[in-house]
Each structure stands twice: as structure tokens, then as C-alpha cells.
């Protein structure tokens, strides 16, 4: 038991040393060119956050396997734009670079997935077209055309990479239920109160057909609510704070940053 404990401690130290070394390395000039031309949100970040994001990207690319499906070639551009959008969520969050899975599967465009559900004694299988999904304790699946659109338009409130990686943050707290790990224990009660109340508001708006800055898909479940609000928080922070100030404050505390200054700056 002691041998296992010391081996684990040694491996953790070794991994953290490697991460520190990777974070200290600058991105290659060709990577910076891709970020500057394809990911305008990067240009709106303050210089210190640009450097921090670059460090997180280095670790992410070292620890995750990005695999092409249906003939998609995985280039540095594909890898970098996925990593950059995923790492925005963990820019200031202490954590472990999305633990519990390693593979990211990327299709050229929206793909067809099978759905299986039970209704009584019947097992029903149908199909749906998807832009992305996150398998519990498994890989993330993404459609490259949606990844690229999300990177290029960082003000429309829709970002499939942020959405699916928000599910992975949610999953770190044992269940995918809209309750991620929060920085301090004191935050959980207020988070639950605010998120539950806001979720009920969104369900009512969805039922009434009313529009909101938060996409109506967020009303389908607490897990989807957290993922959809994450997209809105990073891409439409000014509007989210104006219409849902208490919700915005909770997400500021969750992600340990305030993206409003980015939204007000120009690329």
C-alpha cells in the first residue's frame, strides 16, 4: 500500500513538472498565426491571458489524442483550434486538464448518431444528426465545420467545443447534472439556488415560446443548461449579465474570470 502511495505521488510530481515545462514553452509562430486569423477571441484577451492560454494549449495537445473520422485529416490547425476553445474554459480554473478521458473524435461535418431508449418493455432505436457530443467517462465527438464556425464567430453564443467540454467539467463532480466542481465549498448552496431558479425560468420561456439570450436547448436538462449558459457566458457576457445578473455572477465565480472586457474590445 505504501509503495503504491509513493509511486502515485512520484507520478503526480513528474506529471506536474512536465506540465510546468510545457506551459513555459511559447507556441510556434505558425500556431500564433492560426489563432490570430481563425480565433478572434484570442486577440481580445489581455496579453497575460494570451500567454496563459498558450501554456494550457501546450499541455492539452500533449495529453489528448485528436482522431479524425470519415477521412478527416487531423492537421495542426484542427488540433490547435479545438485545444484553444477547450482551454478557454480552464483559463483560470484550477484543475486537471479534463481528466477521465483522452480521445477526441472529429468528423468533417455533422454526423449521424444512433439513439437507443426504452419505453416500457420496448427498446427503441432511432438516429439524429449531431454537431458534437460528450460520452460519460468516454471521448468527446465533434464536427469540424462546427468547430471552425465556433472559433471564427465568438459573439453568436454558439460554440460546440465549449459546450461539450463544459459537460466534461460537469462530469468531474461524479454525475453530469449541471453541478461542476466549484472553487470553494461555500459556493455550492448559492449555485444550486440560483441555477435551479434560472433553469425553471428557462423551462417556462421554452414552454411559452419566448426568446432569451440563453438558447432554448438549455431548458432540456440541468446538464444542458450548464453547457449552454457556458457558451453564452463566454460569447455574450454583456447580454447575459444584463438579463440574468445573478446567473452571470455564479458563472464568474465558477470560471474565476469576467469575460465582459473581452466582449467590449475589438479584434
XYZ file of C-alpha atoms in Angstrom:
267
model
C 0.000 0.000 0.000
C 2.831 2.400 0.907
C 4.678 1.515 -2.296
C 1.549 2.316 -4.338
C 1.111 5.615 -2.484
C 4.686 6.736 -3.107
C 4.567 5.657 -6.755
C 1.384 7.634 -7.272
C 2.864 10.678 -5.550
C 6.006 10.384 -7.678
C 3.964 10.114 -10.886
C 1.875 13.152 -9.961
C 5.003 15.203 -9.317
C 6.524 14.002 -12.580
C 3.357 14.925 -14.498
C 3.172 18.383 -12.918
C 6.841 19.037 -13.695
C 6.184 18.145 -17.330
C 3.111 20.404 -17.398
C 5.109 23.300 -15.990
C 7.742 22.787 -18.676
C 5.112 22.689 -21.416
C 3.337 25.804 -20.111
C 6.623 27.681 -20.203
C 7.162 26.951 -23.893
C 5.942 29.585 -26.380
C 3.640 28.493 -29.159
C 5.308 28.150 -32.573
C 4.843 31.221 -34.812
C 2.648 29.247 -37.210
C 0.296 28.371 -34.316
C 0.055 32.032 -33.330
C -0.790 32.907 -36.937
C -3.654 30.394 -36.877
C -5.034 31.769 -33.611
C -4.810 35.350 -34.839
C -6.544 34.592 -38.139
C -9.086 31.950 -37.088
C -9.898 32.637 -33.419
C -10.743 36.321 -32.840
C -11.466 35.743 -29.153
C -7.743 35.112 -28.688
C -6.981 38.625 -29.979
C -9.370 40.164 -27.450
C -7.653 38.549 -24.463
C -5.213 40.619 -22.402
C -1.564 39.750 -23.022
C -1.193 37.797 -19.777
C -4.224 35.665 -20.597
C -2.958 35.054 -24.115
C 0.239 33.671 -22.601
C -1.702 31.595 -20.078
C -3.946 30.182 -22.808
C -0.893 29.308 -24.899
C 0.541 27.345 -21.975
C -2.699 25.448 -21.407
C -2.854 24.626 -25.125
C 0.623 23.063 -24.967
C -0.432 20.765 -22.110
C -3.787 19.926 -23.717
C -2.185 18.920 -27.022
C 0.316 16.740 -25.180
C -2.321 14.900 -23.147
C -5.245 14.490 -25.565
C -5.465 12.366 -28.721
C -7.404 14.012 -31.550
C -8.520 11.434 -34.093
C -10.100 12.015 -37.498
C -13.185 10.118 -38.632
C -14.726 9.679 -42.094
C -11.489 10.644 -43.787
C -10.839 13.905 -41.936
C -7.118 14.705 -41.805
C -6.047 15.964 -38.388
C -3.768 18.922 -39.075
C -2.128 21.318 -36.645
C -4.955 23.744 -37.462
C -7.604 21.245 -36.386
C -5.762 20.325 -33.195
C -4.981 23.916 -32.269
C -8.482 25.323 -32.730
C -10.028 22.534 -30.679
C -7.445 22.980 -27.928
C -7.781 26.783 -27.841
C -11.554 26.745 -27.468
C -11.464 23.958 -24.859
C -8.778 25.694 -22.804
C -10.673 28.991 -22.623
C -12.916 27.263 -20.063
C -9.979 26.342 -17.821
C -8.052 29.572 -18.309
C -8.251 30.458 -14.598
C -9.762 27.301 -13.120
C -7.502 25.089 -11.034
C -7.877 21.594 -12.321
C -6.505 18.653 -14.173
C -6.980 19.350 -17.896
C -10.251 17.437 -18.276
C -9.378 14.145 -16.572
C -11.083 10.829 -17.177
C -10.767 10.631 -20.949
C -8.126 11.099 -23.628
C -9.713 10.805 -27.089
C -11.455 13.467 -29.167
C -13.083 12.143 -32.336
C -13.583 14.660 -35.149
C -15.878 14.231 -38.166
C -15.670 16.515 -41.207
C -19.220 17.790 -40.648
C -22.430 16.985 -38.781
C -22.706 13.246 -38.310
C -25.498 10.757 -37.729
C -25.635 9.005 -34.360
C -27.885 6.238 -33.085
C -30.095 6.779 -30.045
C -31.440 3.887 -28.021
C -34.091 4.298 -25.344
C -36.603 2.143 -23.514
C -40.325 2.704 -23.296
C -41.732 0.034 -21.033
C -40.738 -3.329 -22.482
C -39.785 -1.825 -25.829
C -36.288 -0.809 -26.884
C -36.478 1.942 -29.493
C -33.568 2.897 -31.740
C -33.547 5.975 -33.961
C -30.967 8.368 -35.387
C -30.176 12.056 -35.060
C -27.782 14.472 -36.741
C -25.288 15.997 -34.320
C -22.563 18.638 -34.181
C -20.988 17.157 -31.068
C -21.470 15.012 -28.011
C -19.716 14.077 -24.795
C -19.773 10.465 -23.694
C -19.825 9.950 -19.944
C -16.323 8.824 -18.911
C -15.558 8.499 -22.615
C -14.478 10.558 -25.607
C -15.777 13.812 -26.962
C -17.087 13.794 -30.533
C -17.037 16.958 -32.662
C -17.959 18.061 -36.183
C -15.075 20.050 -37.670
C -17.258 22.503 -39.612
C -18.980 23.470 -36.341
C -15.639 23.684 -34.524
C -14.383 26.099 -37.173
C -17.569 28.173 -37.126
C -17.401 28.395 -33.345
C -13.807 29.604 -33.480
C -14.424 32.199 -36.182
C -17.594 33.679 -34.686
C -17.071 34.223 -30.989
C -20.045 36.532 -30.465
C -23.039 34.427 -31.503
C -23.370 32.440 -28.273
C -22.873 29.097 -30.006
C -19.695 27.096 -29.583
C -19.751 23.323 -29.826
C -16.283 22.885 -28.285
C -17.118 24.977 -25.226
C -20.451 23.179 -24.924
C -19.032 19.661 -24.957
C -16.074 20.483 -22.717
C -18.446 22.136 -20.250
C -20.053 18.694 -19.991
C -16.626 17.307 -19.067
C -16.277 19.889 -16.298
C -19.759 18.934 -15.114
C -18.759 15.275 -15.154
C -15.845 15.837 -12.756
C -18.378 16.059 -9.928
C -19.320 12.343 -10.348
C -22.548 12.913 -12.309
C -23.402 15.034 -15.347
C -26.118 17.041 -13.609
C -25.285 20.706 -14.099
C -23.195 20.915 -10.934
C -19.456 21.263 -11.692
C -16.700 21.341 -9.121
C -16.709 24.836 -7.641
C -13.658 26.666 -6.271
C -14.910 26.765 -2.658
C -17.377 24.642 -0.646
C -19.317 27.771 0.335
C -20.410 28.335 -3.254
C -22.494 25.186 -3.670
C -25.617 26.328 -1.833
C -25.920 29.623 -3.691
C -25.065 27.931 -7.004
C -27.891 25.436 -6.519
C -30.394 28.113 -5.535
C -29.602 30.398 -8.468
C -29.206 27.686 -11.097
C -32.393 25.870 -10.088
C -34.415 29.089 -10.188
C -32.962 30.184 -13.524
C -33.484 26.742 -15.030
C -37.179 26.870 -14.125
C -37.417 30.303 -15.767
C -35.891 28.904 -18.957
C -38.265 25.940 -18.955
C -41.222 28.316 -18.713
C -39.862 30.508 -21.510
C -39.357 27.416 -23.649
C -42.940 26.309 -22.990
C -44.258 29.795 -23.825
C -42.101 30.150 -26.930
C -40.332 33.226 -25.530
C -36.825 34.073 -26.744
C -33.891 34.704 -24.439
C -30.161 35.351 -24.700
C -29.792 31.756 -23.442
C -30.597 29.263 -26.196
C -33.773 27.263 -25.533
C -31.831 23.974 -25.717
C -30.613 24.809 -22.235
C -34.107 24.153 -20.914
C -33.952 20.456 -21.786
C -31.976 19.397 -18.675
C -29.778 20.841 -15.913
C -26.688 19.420 -17.646
C -27.571 21.117 -20.932
C -28.413 24.310 -19.068
C -24.907 24.472 -17.632
C -23.311 23.790 -21.029
C -25.497 26.290 -22.924
C -25.011 29.037 -20.326
C -21.263 28.419 -20.543
C -21.402 29.196 -24.273
C -23.410 32.328 -23.555
C -21.132 33.410 -20.703
C -18.018 33.402 -22.883
C -19.566 34.675 -26.106
C -22.375 37.010 -24.942
C -21.292 38.091 -21.463
C -22.706 41.613 -21.612
C -26.163 40.401 -22.632
C -26.096 37.564 -20.100
C -25.256 39.900 -17.225
C -27.926 42.385 -18.331
C -30.726 39.815 -18.444
C -29.520 37.326 -15.799
C -27.200 39.147 -13.345
C -27.382 36.522 -10.590
C -26.633 33.737 -13.048
C -23.767 35.710 -14.516
C -22.256 36.210 -11.070
C -22.348 32.459 -10.397
C -20.549 31.717 -13.643
C -17.934 34.377 -12.869
C -17.240 32.545 -9.620
C -17.247 29.166 -11.341
C -14.772 30.124 -14.073
C -12.857 32.645 -11.940
C -12.906 35.327 -14.618
C -15.057 38.047 -16.156
C -15.218 37.975 -19.981
C -17.072 41.298 -20.327
C -13.889 43.314 -21.044
C -13.089 40.923 -23.905
C -16.537 41.417 -25.405
C -16.148 45.208 -25.366
C -12.778 45.174 -27.117
C -12.318 44.885 -30.881
C -10.187 42.454 -32.801
